[in-house]
XYZ file of C-alpha atoms in Angstrom:
605
model
C 0.298 -0.202 -0.270
C 2.936 2.241 0.825
C 4.238 1.680 -2.946
C 1.055 2.945 -4.329
C 0.302 5.462 -1.682
C 3.342 6.539 -3.291
C 3.823 5.579 -6.960
C -0.400 8.340 -6.789
C 1.770 11.263 -4.578
C 4.293 10.743 -7.491
C 1.959 10.980 -10.309
C -0.271 13.639 -8.830
C 3.214 15.961 -8.609
C 3.230 15.415 -12.275
C 2.751 19.189 -14.156
C 0.403 16.765 -16.439
C -1.501 14.847 -14.360
C -2.732 18.322 -12.731
C -3.669 19.483 -15.944
C -5.873 17.003 -17.354
C -7.402 17.085 -13.189
C -7.812 19.980 -13.256
C -9.630 20.495 -16.890
C -11.658 16.784 -16.197
C -13.360 18.833 -12.916
C -13.893 22.223 -14.547
C -15.076 20.338 -17.983
C -17.242 18.019 -15.524
C -19.100 21.293 -13.850
C -19.656 22.350 -17.495
C -20.899 19.226 -18.747
C -23.550 18.403 -15.601
C -24.528 22.270 -15.691
C -25.368 22.397 -19.346
C -27.180 18.529 -19.242
C -29.743 20.986 -16.757
C -30.931 23.348 -19.329
C -34.093 23.736 -20.341
C -34.436 23.282 -24.364
C -34.690 26.701 -25.699
C -31.434 27.825 -24.221
C -30.185 26.153 -27.486
C -31.827 27.596 -29.928
C -30.572 30.860 -31.372
C -30.188 33.604 -29.974
C -29.780 31.949 -26.794
C -26.749 29.731 -27.937
C -25.242 32.416 -29.142
C -25.780 34.911 -26.547
C -24.019 31.779 -24.307
C -20.845 31.854 -26.524
C -20.800 35.001 -26.330
C -20.606 35.044 -22.561
C -18.173 32.036 -22.806
C -15.628 34.188 -24.264
C -16.216 37.296 -21.813
C -16.101 34.859 -19.375
C -12.675 33.925 -20.460
C -11.356 36.793 -20.572
C -12.157 37.937 -17.888
C -11.433 35.116 -15.813
C -8.013 34.924 -17.494
C -7.531 38.711 -17.179
C -8.262 38.602 -13.269
C -5.835 34.876 -12.695
C -3.095 36.602 -14.244
C -1.716 39.432 -12.184
C 1.577 40.392 -11.585
C 2.245 41.375 -8.525
C -0.375 39.929 -6.868
C -1.838 40.609 -3.417
C -2.502 36.835 -3.380
C -0.937 34.384 -4.709
C -3.922 32.682 -6.360
C -4.014 35.714 -8.777
C 0.012 35.537 -9.520
C 0.255 34.207 -13.346
C 0.721 30.608 -13.432
C 0.278 29.056 -17.367
C -0.140 25.802 -16.186
C -3.418 26.983 -14.879
C -3.847 28.890 -18.137
C -4.222 25.871 -20.236
C -6.569 24.330 -18.170
C -8.763 27.483 -18.282
C -7.906 26.941 -21.805
C -8.552 23.599 -22.238
C -12.557 24.358 -19.831
C -13.652 26.884 -21.837
C -13.005 25.264 -25.318
C -14.706 21.783 -24.025
C -17.688 23.710 -22.711
C -18.347 25.819 -26.210
C -17.969 22.752 -28.241
C -19.639 20.397 -25.627
C -22.343 22.446 -25.773
C -22.645 23.777 -29.814
C -22.972 20.326 -30.239
C -25.472 18.888 -27.417
C -28.443 18.886 -28.876
C -27.020 16.159 -32.327
C -25.538 12.917 -31.999
C -23.597 13.338 -35.701
C -20.158 16.003 -35.501
C -19.704 18.591 -37.707
C -21.074 18.207 -41.268
C -22.999 14.933 -40.072
C -22.422 12.529 -42.841
C -21.657 14.945 -45.181
C -18.312 15.336 -46.834
C -15.875 13.007 -46.470
C -16.905 12.126 -43.099
C -19.403 9.402 -44.361
C -16.122 8.052 -45.229
C -14.914 8.138 -41.999
C -18.159 6.847 -40.041
C -18.268 3.703 -42.484
C -14.447 3.696 -40.899
C -15.324 3.426 -37.074
C -18.149 1.721 -38.224
C -15.837 -1.311 -39.571
C -13.053 -0.789 -37.449
C -15.319 -1.003 -34.129
C -16.870 -4.625 -36.180
C -13.619 -6.160 -36.355
C -11.534 -5.434 -34.020
C -8.381 -4.864 -36.426
C -7.401 -2.323 -38.807
C -8.749 -2.854 -42.474
C -11.050 -0.665 -45.286
C -13.408 1.331 -44.967
C -15.168 -0.387 -47.776
C -13.410 -2.964 -49.151
C -13.618 -6.659 -48.683
C -10.352 -8.216 -47.420
C -7.986 -5.151 -47.982
C -6.222 -3.138 -44.722
C -6.556 0.153 -43.835
C -5.517 2.844 -46.375
C -6.159 5.358 -44.402
C -3.714 5.796 -41.576
C -5.933 4.296 -38.522
C -4.246 4.670 -35.111
C -7.155 7.659 -34.223
C -9.549 6.394 -35.929
C -8.445 2.770 -34.184
C -8.626 4.478 -30.603
C -12.379 5.650 -30.667
C -13.324 2.938 -32.943
C -12.457 0.775 -29.693
C -14.188 2.845 -27.189
C -17.082 3.031 -28.553
C -16.621 -1.506 -29.198
C -15.975 -1.477 -24.849
C -18.367 1.156 -24.039
C -21.498 -0.159 -26.448
C -21.563 2.790 -28.619
C -22.651 2.961 -32.317
C -19.350 3.840 -33.738
C -20.782 6.841 -36.051
C -21.225 9.338 -32.784
C -18.079 8.793 -32.206
C -17.156 11.120 -34.500
C -18.507 14.023 -32.520
C -16.938 12.150 -29.318
C -13.809 12.221 -30.976
C -13.765 15.929 -31.336
C -15.031 16.163 -27.736
C -11.131 14.968 -27.154
C -9.191 16.291 -29.508
C -10.494 19.440 -27.349
C -9.923 18.040 -23.830
C -6.890 16.152 -24.441
C -4.781 17.737 -27.450
C -4.002 21.525 -24.945
C -3.070 19.380 -23.045
C -0.851 17.127 -24.368
C 0.557 20.042 -27.180
C 1.534 22.423 -23.920
C 3.054 19.694 -22.435
C 5.187 18.662 -25.606
C 6.562 21.841 -26.092
C 7.617 22.599 -22.277
C 10.305 20.107 -23.537
C 11.603 22.427 -26.258
C 10.598 25.964 -24.238
C 8.905 27.896 -21.490
C 5.701 27.733 -20.019
C 4.381 31.031 -20.909
C 5.861 30.441 -25.047
C 4.923 26.512 -24.995
C 0.672 28.773 -23.613
C 1.005 30.983 -26.723
C 1.743 28.658 -29.375
C -0.703 25.882 -27.916
C -3.303 28.270 -27.942
C -2.934 29.684 -31.357
C -2.132 26.742 -33.027
C -5.693 25.054 -31.861
C -7.439 28.599 -32.418
C -6.059 29.574 -36.275
C -5.655 26.060 -37.642
C -7.666 23.631 -35.095
C -9.898 22.343 -37.608
C -12.651 19.837 -36.008
C -13.598 17.864 -39.478
C -9.221 16.998 -39.376
C -8.662 16.385 -36.535
C -5.681 12.834 -36.963
C -4.138 15.551 -40.041
C -4.052 18.029 -37.284
C -2.746 15.908 -34.611
C 0.105 15.424 -36.665
C 0.828 18.896 -37.475
C 0.603 19.736 -34.334
C 2.786 17.117 -33.118
C 5.253 16.232 -35.831
C 6.854 19.460 -35.990
C 8.099 19.198 -32.209
C 9.702 15.914 -33.174
C 10.994 16.510 -35.162
C 12.661 19.468 -33.212
C 13.655 17.540 -30.253
C 14.958 14.053 -31.478
C 15.609 14.658 -34.948
C 17.427 18.112 -34.398
C 18.376 16.964 -30.586
C 17.475 20.357 -29.576
C 18.115 21.750 -26.105
C 20.909 19.013 -26.571
C 20.860 15.734 -25.124
C 22.624 13.221 -24.613
C 20.919 9.908 -27.201
C 21.610 6.228 -25.771
C 19.605 3.081 -27.614
C 16.234 3.512 -25.174
C 16.205 7.745 -26.634
C 16.069 5.953 -29.949
C 13.453 3.555 -29.187
C 11.342 6.229 -27.372
C 11.799 8.222 -30.282
C 10.599 5.564 -33.171
C 7.471 4.509 -30.728
C 6.454 8.587 -30.567
C 7.095 8.862 -34.614
C 4.942 6.020 -35.085
C 2.185 6.770 -33.354
C 2.895 10.289 -35.194
C 2.841 8.100 -38.615
C -0.355 5.906 -37.760
C -2.149 8.865 -37.193
C -1.445 10.867 -40.496
C 1.229 9.485 -42.530
C 1.379 12.116 -45.389
C 3.245 15.019 -43.688
C 5.911 13.026 -43.491
C 7.076 13.736 -46.423
C 9.016 17.099 -44.991
C 11.731 14.841 -43.127
C 13.523 13.375 -46.092
C 12.715 17.553 -47.794
C 13.779 18.865 -44.494
C 17.333 16.012 -44.120
C 17.731 16.782 -47.754
C 17.976 20.968 -47.367
C 20.507 20.045 -43.279
C 22.651 18.345 -45.932
C 23.492 20.965 -48.451
C 23.705 23.450 -45.739
C 25.675 21.410 -43.373
C 27.759 18.559 -44.989
C 30.443 16.570 -43.545
C 29.426 17.785 -40.554
C 25.961 16.699 -40.688
C 26.892 13.202 -41.738
C 28.519 13.146 -38.937
C 26.426 14.506 -36.399
C 22.749 13.726 -37.693
C 23.151 11.585 -39.975
C 22.720 8.425 -36.974
C 20.286 9.394 -35.868
C 18.334 10.296 -38.259
C 18.873 6.755 -40.192
C 17.600 5.317 -36.086
C 14.574 7.157 -35.521
C 13.611 6.509 -38.713
C 14.286 3.039 -38.602
C 12.400 2.462 -35.292
C 9.186 4.425 -36.649
C 9.368 1.870 -39.676
C 9.166 -1.094 -37.166
C 6.192 0.389 -34.768
C 4.467 1.801 -37.732
C 4.884 -1.743 -39.582
C 1.299 -3.272 -38.095
C -0.010 -0.571 -39.816
C 1.965 -0.454 -43.634
C 3.471 -3.937 -44.108
C -0.713 -5.352 -44.922
C -1.086 -1.937 -47.110
C 2.507 -3.219 -48.787
C 1.332 -6.174 -48.435
C -2.381 -5.216 -49.877
C -0.524 -3.298 -53.336
C 2.295 -6.349 -53.227
C -1.011 -8.909 -54.024
C -3.785 -6.758 -55.957
C -1.737 -4.045 -57.381
C -2.066 -0.129 -57.176
C -4.138 2.240 -58.332
C -4.053 5.680 -56.650
C -6.805 8.533 -57.413
C -6.476 10.059 -53.943
C -3.903 12.635 -55.276
C -6.204 13.116 -59.121
C -8.875 15.714 -56.639
C -8.210 18.854 -57.747
C -9.793 22.972 -56.903
C -8.161 25.448 -58.828
C -7.577 26.918 -55.437
C -4.682 24.625 -55.085
C -2.594 26.842 -57.582
C -3.759 29.806 -55.937
C -2.909 29.323 -52.410
C 0.241 30.203 -51.967
C 2.442 30.474 -48.462
C 2.602 33.919 -47.335
C 1.288 35.467 -50.545
C -2.586 33.809 -48.979
C -2.066 35.058 -45.320
C -0.636 38.382 -44.985
C -3.482 40.425 -45.158
C -4.400 43.473 -42.394
C -5.714 41.558 -39.638
C -5.239 39.726 -36.376
C -3.691 36.474 -38.558
C -1.922 38.693 -41.154
C 0.065 40.340 -38.464
C 0.653 36.790 -36.466
C 2.145 35.827 -39.685
C 4.688 38.937 -40.856
C 5.506 38.783 -37.709
C 6.642 35.444 -37.787
C 8.212 34.795 -40.870
C 10.256 38.640 -40.326
C 11.412 36.894 -36.757
C 12.907 34.015 -38.652
C 14.179 35.916 -41.380
C 16.053 37.992 -38.493
C 17.082 34.779 -36.040
C 17.668 32.388 -38.039
C 21.975 32.867 -38.350
C 22.197 33.316 -34.659
C 19.821 31.323 -33.405
C 19.284 27.368 -33.745
C 15.800 27.025 -32.752
C 14.687 29.837 -35.403
C 17.037 27.883 -38.029
C 15.265 24.577 -37.589
C 12.075 26.411 -38.288
C 13.516 28.509 -41.230
C 15.033 24.885 -42.345
C 11.529 23.630 -42.131
C 9.379 26.302 -43.884
C 11.849 25.665 -46.733
C 11.210 22.373 -46.838
C 7.920 23.981 -46.673
C 8.465 26.044 -50.099
C 10.316 23.279 -51.554
C 6.964 20.689 -51.065
C 5.144 23.596 -52.441
C 7.390 23.786 -55.867
C 7.046 20.528 -56.626
C 3.087 19.722 -55.964
C 2.757 22.704 -58.073
C 5.654 20.917 -61.422
C 3.244 17.489 -60.312
C 0.131 19.369 -61.733
C 2.607 20.144 -64.508
C 3.644 17.620 -65.176
C -0.514 15.708 -64.971
C 1.034 14.352 -61.070
C 0.034 16.447 -58.536
C 0.996 15.115 -54.548
C -1.651 17.492 -52.900
C 0.617 19.822 -50.960
C -1.851 21.636 -50.263
C -2.178 20.154 -47.667
C 1.617 21.674 -46.550
C -0.078 24.899 -45.758
C -1.610 24.196 -42.333
C 2.407 23.046 -42.063
C 3.570 26.741 -43.290
C 0.618 28.375 -41.124
C 1.829 26.768 -37.958
C 5.569 27.246 -38.289
C 4.867 30.630 -38.702
C 2.699 30.518 -35.223
C 5.537 28.789 -33.484
C 7.892 31.690 -34.832
C 5.584 34.499 -34.104
C 4.679 33.007 -30.312
C 8.625 33.699 -29.864
C 8.903 36.884 -30.978
C 5.824 37.943 -28.794
C 7.358 36.861 -25.413
C 11.367 38.036 -26.379
C 9.983 41.788 -27.786
C 8.020 41.778 -25.048
C 10.906 40.905 -22.846
C 13.538 42.766 -24.559
C 11.541 45.531 -24.258
C 10.923 45.460 -19.964
C 14.465 45.123 -19.982
C 15.441 48.128 -21.908
C 13.268 50.180 -19.741
C 12.399 52.353 -22.226
C 8.937 53.166 -21.071
C 9.924 54.591 -17.967
C 13.059 56.835 -19.853
C 9.642 58.332 -21.043
C 8.710 58.744 -17.505
C 5.639 55.843 -18.115
C 5.076 53.764 -14.802
C 3.533 50.920 -17.067
C 3.861 47.437 -16.555
C 4.659 45.535 -18.864
C 4.555 42.617 -18.478
C 0.746 42.737 -17.370
C -0.093 44.685 -21.063
C 1.872 41.074 -22.596
C -0.724 39.278 -20.896
C -3.163 41.464 -21.376
C -3.424 41.502 -24.679
C -2.371 38.072 -25.683
C -6.310 37.745 -23.576
C -7.917 40.121 -25.752
C -6.101 38.389 -28.606
C -7.034 34.624 -27.430
C -10.693 35.933 -27.197
C -10.673 37.612 -30.177
C -10.296 34.428 -31.793
C -12.341 32.288 -29.919
C -14.999 34.691 -30.249
C -14.343 34.812 -34.037
C -14.124 30.697 -33.831
C -17.748 29.858 -32.488
C -18.950 32.292 -34.998
C -17.574 31.001 -37.884
C -18.636 27.228 -36.624
C -22.431 28.264 -35.505
C -22.936 30.163 -38.675
C -21.640 27.320 -40.927
C -23.676 24.781 -43.428
C -21.617 22.235 -42.041
C -23.235 22.869 -38.613
C -26.467 22.911 -39.999
C -26.108 19.378 -40.870
C -24.568 18.192 -38.049
C -28.614 18.839 -37.014
C -30.574 18.112 -39.977
C -28.506 14.741 -41.438
C -30.800 12.279 -40.790
C -29.807 8.056 -40.997
C -31.784 5.983 -43.618
C -33.278 4.150 -41.373
C -35.797 2.215 -43.122
C -33.024 0.882 -45.822
C -30.584 0.455 -42.374
C -33.544 -1.910 -40.986
C -33.576 -3.910 -43.880
C -29.634 -4.450 -44.246
C -29.251 -5.572 -40.402
C -32.322 -8.057 -41.304
C -29.552 -9.718 -44.181
C -26.527 -12.092 -43.495
C -24.634 -9.272 -44.465
C -21.337 -10.262 -42.481
C -18.541 -10.873 -44.687
C -21.107 -10.239 -48.085
C -20.125 -7.985 -50.809
C -22.671 -5.072 -51.535
C -23.374 -3.242 -54.685
C -25.551 -0.048 -53.677
C -26.082 3.632 -54.155
C -26.990 4.366 -50.087
C -23.368 4.085 -49.372
C -24.252 6.435 -45.695
C -25.307 2.416 -45.215
C -22.070 1.865 -43.844
C -21.031 4.942 -41.640
C -24.189 2.219 -40.211
C -24.281 -1.151 -40.353
C -20.375 -2.828 -41.399
C -20.890 -3.709 -44.706
C -18.510 -4.964 -47.479
C -18.915 -2.545 -50.550
C -18.834 -3.365 -54.202
C -17.264 -0.101 -54.939
C -17.500 3.149 -53.389
C -18.873 6.245 -55.373
C -15.988 8.428 -55.361
C -12.756 6.998 -56.185
C -11.094 9.766 -54.053
C -11.418 7.415 -50.728
C -10.901 4.610 -52.594
C -8.087 1.755 -51.863
C -5.685 1.807 -53.915
C -5.193 -1.988 -54.119
C -9.444 -1.320 -54.910
C -8.724 -1.333 -58.308
C -11.143 1.733 -58.647
C -10.917 2.392 -62.135
C -10.813 -1.494 -62.741
C -13.898 -2.136 -61.008
C -16.022 0.705 -63.524
C -14.730 -1.029 -66.511
C -15.909 -4.933 -65.017
C -19.231 -3.042 -64.184
C -19.919 -1.640 -67.272
C -18.748 -4.844 -68.830
C -21.371 -6.386 -66.942
C -24.406 -4.139 -67.823
C -23.444 -4.454 -71.243
C -24.506 -8.519 -70.803
C -27.600 -9.922 -72.332
C -27.447 -13.866 -71.058
C -28.425 -14.497 -67.143
C -26.453 -17.023 -66.627
C -23.291 -14.983 -68.769
C -24.555 -12.375 -65.957
C -24.272 -14.147 -63.191
C -21.392 -16.780 -63.661
C -18.889 -12.889 -64.694
C -20.896 -12.143 -60.646
C -19.272 -14.599 -59.107
C -15.912 -15.825 -60.952
C -13.905 -13.085 -61.525
C -11.225 -10.893 -59.957
C -12.200 -8.810 -57.086
C -14.518 -11.243 -55.487
C -18.613 -12.214 -56.029
C -21.479 -9.507 -55.676
C -23.624 -10.714 -53.213
C -26.580 -8.088 -52.508
C -26.849 -6.071 -55.853
C -29.402 -3.374 -53.679
C -30.788 -1.052 -56.900
C -32.252 1.921 -57.699
C -35.828 1.194 -59.505
C -37.777 3.882 -62.534
C -40.731 3.106 -64.527
C -38.125 1.578 -67.151
C -36.776 -2.086 -67.504
C -33.709 -0.563 -66.472
C -32.438 -1.073 -61.737
C -29.716 1.952 -61.474
C -26.557 1.115 -59.525
C -25.323 4.291 -59.496
C -22.849 7.137 -61.394
C -20.011 6.544 -61.477
C -17.381 8.937 -61.048
C -14.550 9.076 -63.539
C -11.349 10.993 -62.591
C -8.194 10.931 -64.355
C -6.442 14.818 -63.862
C -6.146 16.913 -65.495
C -9.141 15.583 -67.276
C -12.225 16.924 -66.454
C -14.121 14.713 -63.877
C -17.731 12.657 -64.924
C -20.249 10.435 -64.281
C -21.055 7.460 -65.585
C -24.462 5.751 -65.785
C -24.222 1.821 -64.962
C -27.365 0.417 -64.829
C -28.554 -3.561 -65.312
C -31.753 -4.985 -67.722
C -34.661 -6.092 -65.491
C -34.906 -8.965 -66.754
C -31.173 -10.153 -65.835
C -32.021 -10.887 -61.640
C -35.407 -12.628 -63.036
C -33.830 -16.165 -63.000
C -34.748 -17.759 -59.531
C -32.079 -20.244 -59.376
C -29.398 -17.874 -60.213
C -31.399 -14.731 -58.329
C -32.999 -14.097 -55.708
C -35.845 -10.861 -55.140
C -35.911 -9.859 -51.811
C -38.864 -7.297 -50.103
C -38.083 -4.601 -48.747
C -41.179 -2.342 -49.201
C -39.218 0.223 -49.688
C -40.914 2.439 -53.565
C -38.325 3.042 -55.454
C -35.437 0.412 -53.994
C -34.902 -3.208 -55.262
C -32.864 -6.014 -53.317
C -31.164 -9.294 -54.736
C -29.514 -12.174 -53.323
C -26.977 -13.823 -55.911
C -27.296 -17.122 -55.023
C -23.946 -19.089 -55.481
């Protein structure tokens, strides 16, 4: 018992435990209060009024509890308390805004349908598999979704509801974890400012897995790959670094593209010195990352070797991809413009003399190189989705501007400029007042953007197709493959789809265009036996159920197959099958479903 007591005492002395405990108490208080609210408080304009009160409440408490020379110790500046305050107020407003819905932002629209399908399939299988295709491993980095799915499975929660719970976890856990992460590199003031501004400027609730990777990859590169601050590296340090890096890679892999580009820049700048001092560290950390993340990439690589590779993700194109450039896109007469400009200028001035700023500067150069490669890729018809690195660009300049903010006020205070002009002002107090107003302004602006957005409206208007879900649930659907238009059903029931409606979501080893070609040829069949034979004997596996649309003609329709090969303009293909192909009772069974414009056939084999 004494050992347990000693262990608990040691744990509660750690800052991260104190911060999580304090945030949990504050969040629990708001959860209880919000659950007692009558229904009308969640409607406009009361909803907007509550959000405004929360912003003003945050500002007032922040100012009161950050006094430079307080009479009471409780009002002394404490950035550990500030991160608790920031976490609780953000969590409380998000909890309030989504209290009356079981969906997250965007409902099941856009990318959320496949994320929900991913959660549903992961929760059902218990292992990382693709969200749609049978016998294929997870293509999208699965760790974040896998954790949510296991949580849903353990607590018997409908997996699609975890999109909303994931947002709440994001606002409760991530600020504290990021704050503690940056404290390994900078003091608590700089760490708090980086954390707060990062969450408010680039904290996208629709792309949580992406944001986690961005937030933690940059300090990971600084702390481990660049060994800043300087520390002795032993074998266990490499193992820890490799394990942490593997968690980030398995959360969202794409941002790891910056590492080889950054490595190339460092090699050019440092030459032999880098080869002697940094190469060993880079190689060992990367090797351990590859080993610890193999549970994700090894099955994916096996699928590619067995089935082939046909990626359509990079075929998605918007003219904004070539128009949105780092710097130009964000330099404006606004608070964000000021933050970005100050961070950029500070990087240029301090890069030659400050090692940490030089690392940030080289990472920024790496972002520019990726943009150049991406734009050249568009010219040569091989885009690489370089636009994702705009968030990295923003993050780097937020870090730089946060350092600049703290150091410029420290410089002014040390030089006592204002006292020379007989102005007896508390510089540190002014610094904190301005910071409080800056954070409050961003919180308020983000809340307005959130509850005014179409995505927020979708969170409340989204409806589950209960009639279709009920009919599919009655079938022997486990392990079976469906050809269907109503792909949102996959977000609710863990079914296999023969093909998804959009190639951008499709697993590269699913060979999307070949599946479309197969369906087109199948639709041209005029003989039931040959039609049936092709269905059960093809390279993709049998189609067990046809859940199709019907109209007044003699055709049953599949869907508008979406074809997108950059730079050709995307187009749709309507794939239809003749009713007579399904009329042989020895080959197909028509299942009565009682839905007016749908028909369901089961393939007999």
